[in-house]
Coordinates of C-alpha atoms in Angstrom, one line a residue:
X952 CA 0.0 0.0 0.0
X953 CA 2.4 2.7 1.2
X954 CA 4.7 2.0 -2.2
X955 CA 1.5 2.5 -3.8
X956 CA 1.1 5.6 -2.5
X957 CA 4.2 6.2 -3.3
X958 CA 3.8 5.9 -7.0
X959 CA 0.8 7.5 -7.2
X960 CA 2.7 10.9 -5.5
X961 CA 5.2 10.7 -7.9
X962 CA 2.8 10.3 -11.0
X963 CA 0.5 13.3 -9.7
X964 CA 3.5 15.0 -9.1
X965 CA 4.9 14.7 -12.7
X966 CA 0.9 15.6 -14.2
X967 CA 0.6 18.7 -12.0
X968 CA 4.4 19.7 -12.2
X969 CA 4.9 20.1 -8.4
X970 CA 7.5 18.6 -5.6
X971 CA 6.7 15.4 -4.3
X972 CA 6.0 14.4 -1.1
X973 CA 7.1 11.2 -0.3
X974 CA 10.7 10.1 -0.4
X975 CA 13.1 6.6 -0.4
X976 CA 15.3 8.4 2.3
X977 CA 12.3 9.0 4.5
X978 CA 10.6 5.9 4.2
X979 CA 11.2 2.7 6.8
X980 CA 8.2 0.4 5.4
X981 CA 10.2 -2.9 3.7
X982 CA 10.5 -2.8 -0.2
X983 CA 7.2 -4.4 -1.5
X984 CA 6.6 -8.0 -1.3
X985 CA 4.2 -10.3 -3.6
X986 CA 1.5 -11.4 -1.4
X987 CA -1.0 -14.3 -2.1
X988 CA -4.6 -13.3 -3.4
X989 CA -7.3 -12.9 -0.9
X990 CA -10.8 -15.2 -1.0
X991 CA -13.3 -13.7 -2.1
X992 CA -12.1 -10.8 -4.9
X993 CA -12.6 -13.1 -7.5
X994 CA -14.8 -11.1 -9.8
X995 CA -13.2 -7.9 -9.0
X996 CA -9.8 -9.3 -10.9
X997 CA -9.3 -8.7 -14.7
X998 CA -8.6 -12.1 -16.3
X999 CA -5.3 -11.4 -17.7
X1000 CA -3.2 -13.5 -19.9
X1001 CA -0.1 -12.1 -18.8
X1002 CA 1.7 -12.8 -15.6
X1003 CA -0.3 -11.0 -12.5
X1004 CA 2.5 -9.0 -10.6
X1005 CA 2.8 -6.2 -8.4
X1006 CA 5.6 -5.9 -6.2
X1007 CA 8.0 -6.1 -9.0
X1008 CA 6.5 -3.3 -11.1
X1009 CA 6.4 -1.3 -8.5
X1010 CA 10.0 -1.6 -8.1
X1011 CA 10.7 -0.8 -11.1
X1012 CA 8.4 2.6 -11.2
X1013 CA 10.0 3.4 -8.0
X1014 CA 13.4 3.2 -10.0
X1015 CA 11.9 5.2 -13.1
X1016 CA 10.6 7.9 -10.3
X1017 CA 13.7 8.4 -9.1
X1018 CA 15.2 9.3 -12.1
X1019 CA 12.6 11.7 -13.0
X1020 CA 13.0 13.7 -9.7
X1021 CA 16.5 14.2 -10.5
X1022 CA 16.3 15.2 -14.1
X1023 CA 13.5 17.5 -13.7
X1024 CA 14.8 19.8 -11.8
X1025 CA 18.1 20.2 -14.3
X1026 CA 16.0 20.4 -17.1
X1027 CA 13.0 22.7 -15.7
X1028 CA 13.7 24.1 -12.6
X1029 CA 17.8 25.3 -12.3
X1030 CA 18.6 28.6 -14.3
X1031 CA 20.4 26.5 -17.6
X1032 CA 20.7 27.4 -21.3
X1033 CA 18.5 25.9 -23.6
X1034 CA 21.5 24.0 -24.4
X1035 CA 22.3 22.5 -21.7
X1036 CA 18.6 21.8 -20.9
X1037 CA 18.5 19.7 -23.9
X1038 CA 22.2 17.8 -23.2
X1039 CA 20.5 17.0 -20.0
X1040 CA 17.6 15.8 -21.8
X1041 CA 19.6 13.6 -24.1
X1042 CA 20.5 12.0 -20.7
X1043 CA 17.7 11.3 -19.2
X1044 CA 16.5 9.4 -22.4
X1045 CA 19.7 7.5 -22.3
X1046 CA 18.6 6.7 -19.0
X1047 CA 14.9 6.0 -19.4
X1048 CA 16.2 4.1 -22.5
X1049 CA 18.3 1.9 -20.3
X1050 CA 15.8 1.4 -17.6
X1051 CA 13.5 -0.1 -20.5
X1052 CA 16.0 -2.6 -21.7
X1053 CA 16.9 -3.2 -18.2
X1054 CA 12.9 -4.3 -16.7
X1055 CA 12.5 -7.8 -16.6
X1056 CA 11.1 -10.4 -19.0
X1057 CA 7.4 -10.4 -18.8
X1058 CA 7.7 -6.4 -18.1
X1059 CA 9.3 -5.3 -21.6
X1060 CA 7.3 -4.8 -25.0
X1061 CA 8.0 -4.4 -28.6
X1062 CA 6.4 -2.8 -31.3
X1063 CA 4.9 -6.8 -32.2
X1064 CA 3.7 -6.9 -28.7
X1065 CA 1.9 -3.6 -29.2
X1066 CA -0.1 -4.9 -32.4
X1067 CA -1.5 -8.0 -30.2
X1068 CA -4.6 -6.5 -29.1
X1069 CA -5.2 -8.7 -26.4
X1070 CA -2.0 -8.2 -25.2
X1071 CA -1.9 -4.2 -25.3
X1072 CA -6.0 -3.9 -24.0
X1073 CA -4.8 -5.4 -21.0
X1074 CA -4.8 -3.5 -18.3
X1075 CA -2.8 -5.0 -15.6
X1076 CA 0.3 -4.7 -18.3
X1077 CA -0.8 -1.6 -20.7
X1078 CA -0.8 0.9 -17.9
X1079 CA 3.2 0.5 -17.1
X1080 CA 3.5 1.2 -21.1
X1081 CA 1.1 4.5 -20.7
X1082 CA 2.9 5.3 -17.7
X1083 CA 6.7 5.4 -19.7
X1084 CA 5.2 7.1 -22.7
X1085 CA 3.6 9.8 -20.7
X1086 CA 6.8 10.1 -19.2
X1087 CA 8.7 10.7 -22.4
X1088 CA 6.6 12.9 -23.5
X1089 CA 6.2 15.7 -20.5
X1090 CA 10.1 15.4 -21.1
X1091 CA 10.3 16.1 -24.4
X1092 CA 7.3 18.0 -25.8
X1093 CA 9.1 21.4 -24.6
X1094 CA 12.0 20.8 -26.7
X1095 CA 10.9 19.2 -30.5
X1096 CA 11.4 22.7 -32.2
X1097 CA 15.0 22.5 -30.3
X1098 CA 16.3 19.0 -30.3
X1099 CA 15.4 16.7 -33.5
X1100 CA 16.2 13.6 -30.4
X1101 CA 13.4 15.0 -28.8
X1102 CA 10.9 15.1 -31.9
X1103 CA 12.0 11.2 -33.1
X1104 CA 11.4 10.4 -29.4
X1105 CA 8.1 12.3 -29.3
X1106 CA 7.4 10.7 -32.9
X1107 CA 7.8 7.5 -31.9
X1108 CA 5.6 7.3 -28.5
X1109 CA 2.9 8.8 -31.2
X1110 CA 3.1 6.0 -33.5
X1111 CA 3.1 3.3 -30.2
X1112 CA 0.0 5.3 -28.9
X1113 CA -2.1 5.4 -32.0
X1114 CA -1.7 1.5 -32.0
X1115 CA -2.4 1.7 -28.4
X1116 CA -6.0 3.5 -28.7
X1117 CA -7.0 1.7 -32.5
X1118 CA -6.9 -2.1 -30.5
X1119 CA -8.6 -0.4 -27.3
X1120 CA -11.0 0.7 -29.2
X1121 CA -11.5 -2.5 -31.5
X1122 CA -11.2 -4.4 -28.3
X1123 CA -13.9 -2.5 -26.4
X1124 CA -16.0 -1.1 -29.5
X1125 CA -15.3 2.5 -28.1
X1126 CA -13.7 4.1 -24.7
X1127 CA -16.0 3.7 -22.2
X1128 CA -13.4 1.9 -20.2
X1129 CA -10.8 3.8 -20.7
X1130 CA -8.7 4.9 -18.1
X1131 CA -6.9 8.6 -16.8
X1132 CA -3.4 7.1 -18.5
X1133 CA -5.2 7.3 -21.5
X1134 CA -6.9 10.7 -21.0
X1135 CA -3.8 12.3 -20.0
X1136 CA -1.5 10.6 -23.2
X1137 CA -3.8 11.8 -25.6
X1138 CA -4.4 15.5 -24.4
X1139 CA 0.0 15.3 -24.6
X1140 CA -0.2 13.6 -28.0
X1141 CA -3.1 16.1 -28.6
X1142 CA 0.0 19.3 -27.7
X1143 CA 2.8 17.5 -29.4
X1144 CA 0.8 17.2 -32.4
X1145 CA -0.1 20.5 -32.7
X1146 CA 3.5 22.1 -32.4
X1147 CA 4.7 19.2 -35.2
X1148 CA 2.1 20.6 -37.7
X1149 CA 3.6 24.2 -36.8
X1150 CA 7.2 22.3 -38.0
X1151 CA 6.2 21.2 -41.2
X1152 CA 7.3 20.7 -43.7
X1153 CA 9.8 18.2 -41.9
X1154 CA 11.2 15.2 -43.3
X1155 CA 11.6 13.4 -40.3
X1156 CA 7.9 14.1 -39.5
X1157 CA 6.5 13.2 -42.9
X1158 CA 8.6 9.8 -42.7
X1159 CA 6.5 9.1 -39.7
X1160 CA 2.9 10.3 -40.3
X1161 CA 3.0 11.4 -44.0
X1162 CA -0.8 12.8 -43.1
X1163 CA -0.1 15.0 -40.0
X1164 CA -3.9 16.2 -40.4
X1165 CA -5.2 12.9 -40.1
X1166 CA -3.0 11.7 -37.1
X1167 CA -4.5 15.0 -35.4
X1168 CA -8.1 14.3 -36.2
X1169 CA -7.3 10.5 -35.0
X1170 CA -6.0 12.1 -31.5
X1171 CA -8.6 14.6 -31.6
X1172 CA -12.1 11.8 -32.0
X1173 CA -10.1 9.3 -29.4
X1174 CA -9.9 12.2 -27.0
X1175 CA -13.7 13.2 -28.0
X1176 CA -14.4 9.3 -26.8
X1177 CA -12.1 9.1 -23.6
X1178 CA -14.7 12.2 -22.3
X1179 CA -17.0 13.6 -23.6
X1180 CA -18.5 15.8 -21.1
X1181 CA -15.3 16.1 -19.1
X1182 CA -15.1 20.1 -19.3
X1183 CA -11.9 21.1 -18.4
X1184 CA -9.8 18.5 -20.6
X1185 CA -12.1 19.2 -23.6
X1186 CA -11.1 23.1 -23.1
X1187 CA -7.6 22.3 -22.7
X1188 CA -8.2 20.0 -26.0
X1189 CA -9.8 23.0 -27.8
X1190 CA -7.7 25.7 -27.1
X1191 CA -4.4 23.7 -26.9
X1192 CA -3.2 27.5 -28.4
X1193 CA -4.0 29.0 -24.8
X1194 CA -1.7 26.1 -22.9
X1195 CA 1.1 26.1 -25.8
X1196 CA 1.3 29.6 -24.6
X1197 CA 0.9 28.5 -20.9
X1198 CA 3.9 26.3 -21.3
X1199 CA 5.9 28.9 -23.2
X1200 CA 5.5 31.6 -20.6
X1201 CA 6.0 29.0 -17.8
X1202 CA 9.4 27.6 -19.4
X1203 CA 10.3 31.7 -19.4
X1204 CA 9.5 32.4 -15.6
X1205 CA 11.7 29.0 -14.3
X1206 CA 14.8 30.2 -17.0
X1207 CA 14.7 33.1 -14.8
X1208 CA 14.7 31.6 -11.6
X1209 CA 17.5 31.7 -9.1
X1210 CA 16.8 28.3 -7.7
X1211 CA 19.2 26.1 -5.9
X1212 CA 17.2 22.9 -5.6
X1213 CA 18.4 20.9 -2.5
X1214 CA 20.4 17.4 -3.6
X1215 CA 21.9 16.7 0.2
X1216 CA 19.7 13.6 0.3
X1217 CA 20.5 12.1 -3.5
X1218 CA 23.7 10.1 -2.7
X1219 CA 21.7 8.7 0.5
X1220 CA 18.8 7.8 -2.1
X1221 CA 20.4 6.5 -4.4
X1222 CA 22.8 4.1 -2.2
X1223 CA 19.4 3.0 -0.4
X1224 CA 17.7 2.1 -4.0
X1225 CA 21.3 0.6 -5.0
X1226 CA 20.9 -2.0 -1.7
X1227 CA 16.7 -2.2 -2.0
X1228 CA 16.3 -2.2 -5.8
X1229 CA 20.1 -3.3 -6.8
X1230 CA 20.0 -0.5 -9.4
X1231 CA 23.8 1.2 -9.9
X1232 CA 24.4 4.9 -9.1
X1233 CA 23.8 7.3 -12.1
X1234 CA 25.7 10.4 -13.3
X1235 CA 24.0 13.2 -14.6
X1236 CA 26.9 15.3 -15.4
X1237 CA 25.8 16.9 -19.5
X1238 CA 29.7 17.6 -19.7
X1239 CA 29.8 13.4 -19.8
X1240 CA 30.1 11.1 -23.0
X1241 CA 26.2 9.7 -23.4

């Protein structure tokens, strides 16, 4: 439960762009254990094909949590160029790229695992795939018109995601059980979208989605499904002008920022996930050979 909680701050935290609360260094509850079903929650179980865990992802996103913390506040919060924002963003998806190849068997996918649409409609393995693409994109939607890394990432996440929604919505003949993974990827894909079509033309773009119109109307109807009558996503959908802005004038006030964010506790953290998680210490230094 508590590493639960745990993930679930650190997921709010990167949705709403705001500290988190709960730490590894402050926390004395045991890493997280499998434990044996419980009689009588039969029918409230999803009969999945795939293999029923939950201690082990959790490790995992507590790994992938980490690294976020650290990397968002050298890419959004300390006073760096654009330039070295972006070298430190070229790390972090050497990192996140690493922590993919690194999860273990029954937790890694493939673009063939992402056609089976039993497979990718599952939900007790689908949402730790929405989970890592939301992450790489609130990473790098700031910085496609600045890093062509960060649009073939963002490009790529696009193409798994379309995929993603077309089985889901084979699957289940529409979204009414969709999920707020889904909600939240879309209104991102929704943004990225929408500040590719101000890049084109682009050759890396049109070897992607030679139709950027028709990806956009895609995003747009799946996003009309997810919630219909869910006001405040369906504004942020239709004026996504108003929160490009939003973000431009955001990125503007932290550049100007003289913040020192507080990193007294990282070595601690990362020694305790090193003995808890068996995950090596990272350097983050942009000056270093990716």
């Amino acid at each position: 439960i508590y590493w639960g909680c745990y993930i679930a701050d650190h997921f709010i935290c990167l949705l709403l762009g705001r500290a988190s609360t709960l730490s590894v260094s402050n926390s004395t509850v045991p890493e997280s254990d499998e434990l044996p079903e419980i009689v009588g929650t039969e029918e409230f179980r999803f009969e999945s094909k795939c293999v029923l865990q939950i201690s082990l992802p959790l490790k995992n996103l507590i790994i992938l949590s980490r690294i976020i913390q650290i990397f968002t506040a050298k890419i959004f919060i300390e006073p760096n160029s654009t330039l070295q924002r972006v070298e430190y963003l070229m790390k972090f998806n050497l990192k996140v790229y690493n922590w993919r190849q690194s999860l273990p068997d029954f937790l890694k996918w493939s673009k063939n695992l992402i056609k089976s649409t039993e497979i990718s409609t599952d939900p007790t393995i689908s949402y730790f795939w929405y989970h890592y693409y939301i992450v790489l994109l609130t990473f790098n939607k700031p910085f496609i018109q600045d890093c062509v890394e960060s649009k073939m990432v963002v490009l790529e996440v696009l193409d798994d995601l379309k995929t993603l929604f077309s089985n889901f919505r084979g699957k289940f003949n529409g979204f009414k059980k969709s999920n707020l993974h889904q909600l939240y990827s879309c209104l991102l894909a929704l943004t990225c979208l929408k500040k590719l079509d101000k890049m084109l033309p682009d050759e890396h773009i049109s070897s992607v989605f030679p139709q950027l119109h028709t990806e956009l109307q895609f995003f747009n109807n799946v996003f009309k499904q997810l919630y219909p009558s869910y006001e405040l996503p369906k504004r942020m959908e239709e004026d996504t002008e108003f929160e490009l802005e939003q973000e431009k004038q955001t990125y503007n006030q932290v550049s100007n920022l003289s913040y020192i964010h507080d990193f007294s506790l990282s070595d601690e953290i990362d020694d305790l996930i090193k003995q808890v998680f068996g995950f090596d210490h990272w350097n983050i230094n942009p000056t270093h050979t990716l």
